[in-house]
Tab-separated table of C-alpha atoms in Angstrom:
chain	number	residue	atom	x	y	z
A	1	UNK	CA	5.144	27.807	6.363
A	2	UNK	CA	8.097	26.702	4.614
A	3	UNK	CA	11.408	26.716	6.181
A	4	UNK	CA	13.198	29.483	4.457
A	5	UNK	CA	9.607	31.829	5.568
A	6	UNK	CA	10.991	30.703	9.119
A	7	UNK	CA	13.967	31.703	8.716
A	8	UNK	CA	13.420	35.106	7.561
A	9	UNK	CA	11.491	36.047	10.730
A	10	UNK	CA	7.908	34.467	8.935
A	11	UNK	CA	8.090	36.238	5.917
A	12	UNK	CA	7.260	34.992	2.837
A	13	UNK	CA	9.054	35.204	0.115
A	14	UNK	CA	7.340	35.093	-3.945
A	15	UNK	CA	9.566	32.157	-4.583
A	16	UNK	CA	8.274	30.240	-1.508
A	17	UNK	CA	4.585	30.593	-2.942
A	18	UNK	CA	5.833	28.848	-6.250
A	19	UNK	CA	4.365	25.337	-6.370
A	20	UNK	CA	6.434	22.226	-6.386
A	21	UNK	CA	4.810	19.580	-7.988
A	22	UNK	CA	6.288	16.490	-6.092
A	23	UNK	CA	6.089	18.725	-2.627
A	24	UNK	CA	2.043	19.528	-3.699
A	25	UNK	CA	1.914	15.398	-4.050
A	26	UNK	CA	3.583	14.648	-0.306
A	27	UNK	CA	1.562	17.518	1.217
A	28	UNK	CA	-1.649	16.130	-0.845
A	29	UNK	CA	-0.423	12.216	0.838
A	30	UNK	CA	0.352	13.550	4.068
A	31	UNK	CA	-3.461	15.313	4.396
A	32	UNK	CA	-5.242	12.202	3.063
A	33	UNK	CA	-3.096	9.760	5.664
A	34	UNK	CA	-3.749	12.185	8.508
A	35	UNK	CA	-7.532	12.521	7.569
A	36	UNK	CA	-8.036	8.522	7.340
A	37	UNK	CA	-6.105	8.393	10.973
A	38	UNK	CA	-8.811	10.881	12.028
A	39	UNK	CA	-11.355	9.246	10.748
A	40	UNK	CA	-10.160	5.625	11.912
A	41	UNK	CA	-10.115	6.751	15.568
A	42	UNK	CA	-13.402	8.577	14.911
A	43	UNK	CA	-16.141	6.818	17.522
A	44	UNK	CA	-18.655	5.784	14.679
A	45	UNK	CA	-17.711	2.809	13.392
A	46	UNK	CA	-18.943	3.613	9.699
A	47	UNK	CA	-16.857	6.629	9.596
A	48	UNK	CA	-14.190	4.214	11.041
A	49	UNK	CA	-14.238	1.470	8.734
A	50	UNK	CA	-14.311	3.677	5.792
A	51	UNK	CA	-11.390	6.005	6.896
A	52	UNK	CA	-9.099	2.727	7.326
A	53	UNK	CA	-10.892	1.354	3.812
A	54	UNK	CA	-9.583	4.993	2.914
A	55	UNK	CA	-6.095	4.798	4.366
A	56	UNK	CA	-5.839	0.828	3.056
A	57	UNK	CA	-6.199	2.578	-0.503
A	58	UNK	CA	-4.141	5.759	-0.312
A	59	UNK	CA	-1.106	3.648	1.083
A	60	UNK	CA	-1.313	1.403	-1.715
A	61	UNK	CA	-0.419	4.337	-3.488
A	62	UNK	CA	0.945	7.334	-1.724
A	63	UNK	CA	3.870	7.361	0.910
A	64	UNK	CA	3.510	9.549	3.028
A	65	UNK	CA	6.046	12.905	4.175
A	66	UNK	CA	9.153	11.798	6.350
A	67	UNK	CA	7.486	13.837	8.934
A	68	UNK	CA	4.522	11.551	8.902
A	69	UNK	CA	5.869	8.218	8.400
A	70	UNK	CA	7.467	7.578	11.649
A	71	UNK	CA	4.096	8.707	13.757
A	72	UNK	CA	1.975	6.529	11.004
A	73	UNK	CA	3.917	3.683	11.038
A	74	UNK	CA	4.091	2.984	14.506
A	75	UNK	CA	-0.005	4.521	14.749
A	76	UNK	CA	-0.579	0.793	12.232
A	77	UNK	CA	1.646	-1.191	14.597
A	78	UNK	CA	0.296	-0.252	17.854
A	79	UNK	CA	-3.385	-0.837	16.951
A	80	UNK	CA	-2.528	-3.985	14.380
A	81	UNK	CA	-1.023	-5.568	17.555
A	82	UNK	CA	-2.618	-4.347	20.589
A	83	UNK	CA	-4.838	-7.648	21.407
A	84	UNK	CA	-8.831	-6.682	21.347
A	85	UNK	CA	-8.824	-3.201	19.450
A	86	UNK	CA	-10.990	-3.043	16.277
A	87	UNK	CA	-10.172	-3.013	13.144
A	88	UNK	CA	-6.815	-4.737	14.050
A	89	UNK	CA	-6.387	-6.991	10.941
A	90	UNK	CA	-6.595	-3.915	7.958
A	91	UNK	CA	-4.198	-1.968	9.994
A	92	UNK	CA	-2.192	-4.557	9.400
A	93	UNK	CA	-3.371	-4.787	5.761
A	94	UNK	CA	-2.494	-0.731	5.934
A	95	UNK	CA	1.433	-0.969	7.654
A	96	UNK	CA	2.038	-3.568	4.404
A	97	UNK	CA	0.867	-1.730	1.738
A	98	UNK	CA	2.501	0.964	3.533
A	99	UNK	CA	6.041	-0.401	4.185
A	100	UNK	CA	5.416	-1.666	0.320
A	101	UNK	CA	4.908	1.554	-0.585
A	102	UNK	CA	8.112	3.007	0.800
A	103	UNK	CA	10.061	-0.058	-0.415
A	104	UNK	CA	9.171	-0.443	-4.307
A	105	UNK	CA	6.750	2.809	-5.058
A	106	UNK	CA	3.249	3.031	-4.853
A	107	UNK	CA	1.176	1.577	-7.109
A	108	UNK	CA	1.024	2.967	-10.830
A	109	UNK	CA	-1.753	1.950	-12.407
A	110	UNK	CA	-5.476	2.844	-10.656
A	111	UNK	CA	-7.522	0.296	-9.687
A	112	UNK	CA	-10.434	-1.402	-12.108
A	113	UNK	CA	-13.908	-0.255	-11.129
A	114	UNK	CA	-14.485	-3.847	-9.832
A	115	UNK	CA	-11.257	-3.605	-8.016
A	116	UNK	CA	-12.317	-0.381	-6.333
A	117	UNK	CA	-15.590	-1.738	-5.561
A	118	UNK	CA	-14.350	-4.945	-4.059
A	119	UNK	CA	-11.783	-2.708	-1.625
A	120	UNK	CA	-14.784	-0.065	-0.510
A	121	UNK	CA	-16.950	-3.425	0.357
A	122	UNK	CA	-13.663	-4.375	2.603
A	123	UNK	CA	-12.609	-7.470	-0.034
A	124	UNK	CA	-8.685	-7.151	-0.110
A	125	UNK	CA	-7.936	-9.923	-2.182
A	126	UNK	CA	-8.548	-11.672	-5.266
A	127	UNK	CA	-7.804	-15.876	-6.672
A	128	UNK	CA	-5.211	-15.207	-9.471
A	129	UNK	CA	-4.571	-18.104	-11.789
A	130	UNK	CA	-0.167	-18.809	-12.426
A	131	UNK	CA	0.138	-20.857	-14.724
A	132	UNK	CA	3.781	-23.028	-13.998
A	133	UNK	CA	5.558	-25.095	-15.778
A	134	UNK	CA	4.877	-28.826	-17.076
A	135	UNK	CA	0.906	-27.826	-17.119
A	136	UNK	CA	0.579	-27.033	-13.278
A	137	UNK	CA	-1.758	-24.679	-12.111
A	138	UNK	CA	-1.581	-22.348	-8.898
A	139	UNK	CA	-3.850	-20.077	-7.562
A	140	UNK	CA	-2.689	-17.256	-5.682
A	141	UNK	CA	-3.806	-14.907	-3.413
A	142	UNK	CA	-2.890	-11.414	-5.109
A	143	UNK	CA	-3.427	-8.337	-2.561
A	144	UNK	CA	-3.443	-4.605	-3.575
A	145	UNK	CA	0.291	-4.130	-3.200
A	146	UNK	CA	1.211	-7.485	-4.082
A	147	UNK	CA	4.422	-7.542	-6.440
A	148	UNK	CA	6.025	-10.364	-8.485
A	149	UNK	CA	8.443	-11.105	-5.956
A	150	UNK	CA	6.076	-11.700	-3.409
A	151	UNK	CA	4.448	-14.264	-5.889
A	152	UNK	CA	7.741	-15.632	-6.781
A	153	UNK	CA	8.967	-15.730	-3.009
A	154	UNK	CA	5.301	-17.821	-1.906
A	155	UNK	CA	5.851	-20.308	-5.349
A	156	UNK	CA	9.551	-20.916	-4.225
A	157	UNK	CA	8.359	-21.541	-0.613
A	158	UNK	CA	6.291	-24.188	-2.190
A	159	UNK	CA	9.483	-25.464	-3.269
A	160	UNK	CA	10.909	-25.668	-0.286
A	161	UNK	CA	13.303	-22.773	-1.969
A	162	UNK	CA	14.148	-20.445	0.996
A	163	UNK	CA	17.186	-18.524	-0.238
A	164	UNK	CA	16.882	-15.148	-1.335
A	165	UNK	CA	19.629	-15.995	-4.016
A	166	UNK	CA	16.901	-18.649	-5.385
A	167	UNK	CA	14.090	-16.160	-6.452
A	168	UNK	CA	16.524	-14.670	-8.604
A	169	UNK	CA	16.564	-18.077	-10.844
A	170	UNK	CA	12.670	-17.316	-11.644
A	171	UNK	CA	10.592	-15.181	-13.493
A	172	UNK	CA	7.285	-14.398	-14.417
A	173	UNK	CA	5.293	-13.857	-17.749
A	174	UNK	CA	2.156	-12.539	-17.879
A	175	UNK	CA	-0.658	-13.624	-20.415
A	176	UNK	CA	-3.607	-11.293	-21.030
A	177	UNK	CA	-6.480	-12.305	-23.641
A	178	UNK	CA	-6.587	-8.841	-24.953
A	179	UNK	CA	-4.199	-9.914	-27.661
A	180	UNK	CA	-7.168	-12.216	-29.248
């Protein structure tokens, strides 16, 4: 119920029952996140795997409700570092795109069909071509919540460019072929 129904002794009010579009959105986050915990500590592993595939996707996306992150976050981080549990490497895939999530907004566009595809068969990552300058080419490992400055951040590393004051020097352009 909401909190003004328990104030007033559980009663509901006709402005309580009017929806909220960004509160229908965290509720609608909050019941996905909790169902793909469910389902990752479900004992079949094929409900398993696909309720963390599930949760790997809706984090990408979604944050969840303050109420929720707390319990979620540290749910990822106990089982991504507690040695011999399953599944330990996508919960850690999960807390980043997660903690991504709550840092620069979830994802805006959806993912490609082949995109999709490649996360419900468990592939997280894709070989993305940066082209640099003087004609050098560098292939990058690009991840579902991946953002420029992580791509900027790894290319500077290369560099041996540690200082966050450094990534602000670079940018990055991107080509597409759709203008042929």
């Amino acid at each position: 119920l909401p909190a003004a129904a328990h104030r007033a002794g559980g009663c509901l009010r006709a402005a309580d029952l009017q929806p909220n579009p960004r509160r229908l959105l965290e509720w609608h986050s909050t019941a996905v996140a909790a169902y793909a915990v469910v389902l990752c500590v479900c004992p079949c592993r094929d409900s398993c795997q696909r309720g963390w595939r599930l949760l790997y996707i809706v984090a990408a996306y979604h944050s969840c409700s303050e109420v929720l992150q707390p319990h979620l976050v540290r749910f990822l981080q106990d089982v991504s570092r507690t040695p011999g549990l399953p599944f330990q490497g996508i919960a850690k895939a999960c807390e980043q795109n997660l903690q991504k999530t709550l840092r620069f907004g979830g994802r805006l566009e959806l993912p490609s069909s082949m995109e999709l595809r490649a996360m419900l068969a468990g592939r997280s990552s894709k070989r993305q071509l940066f082209l640099l300058p003087g004609g050098l080419e560098r292939h990058l490992k690009i991840k579902t919540c991946t953002v420029a400055l992580d791509v900027v951040e790894e290319i500077c590393a290369e560099m041996a460019l540690t200082r966050p004051e450094a990534f602000d020097e670079y940018v990055i352009f991107v080509v597409t072929n759709r203008g042929k």
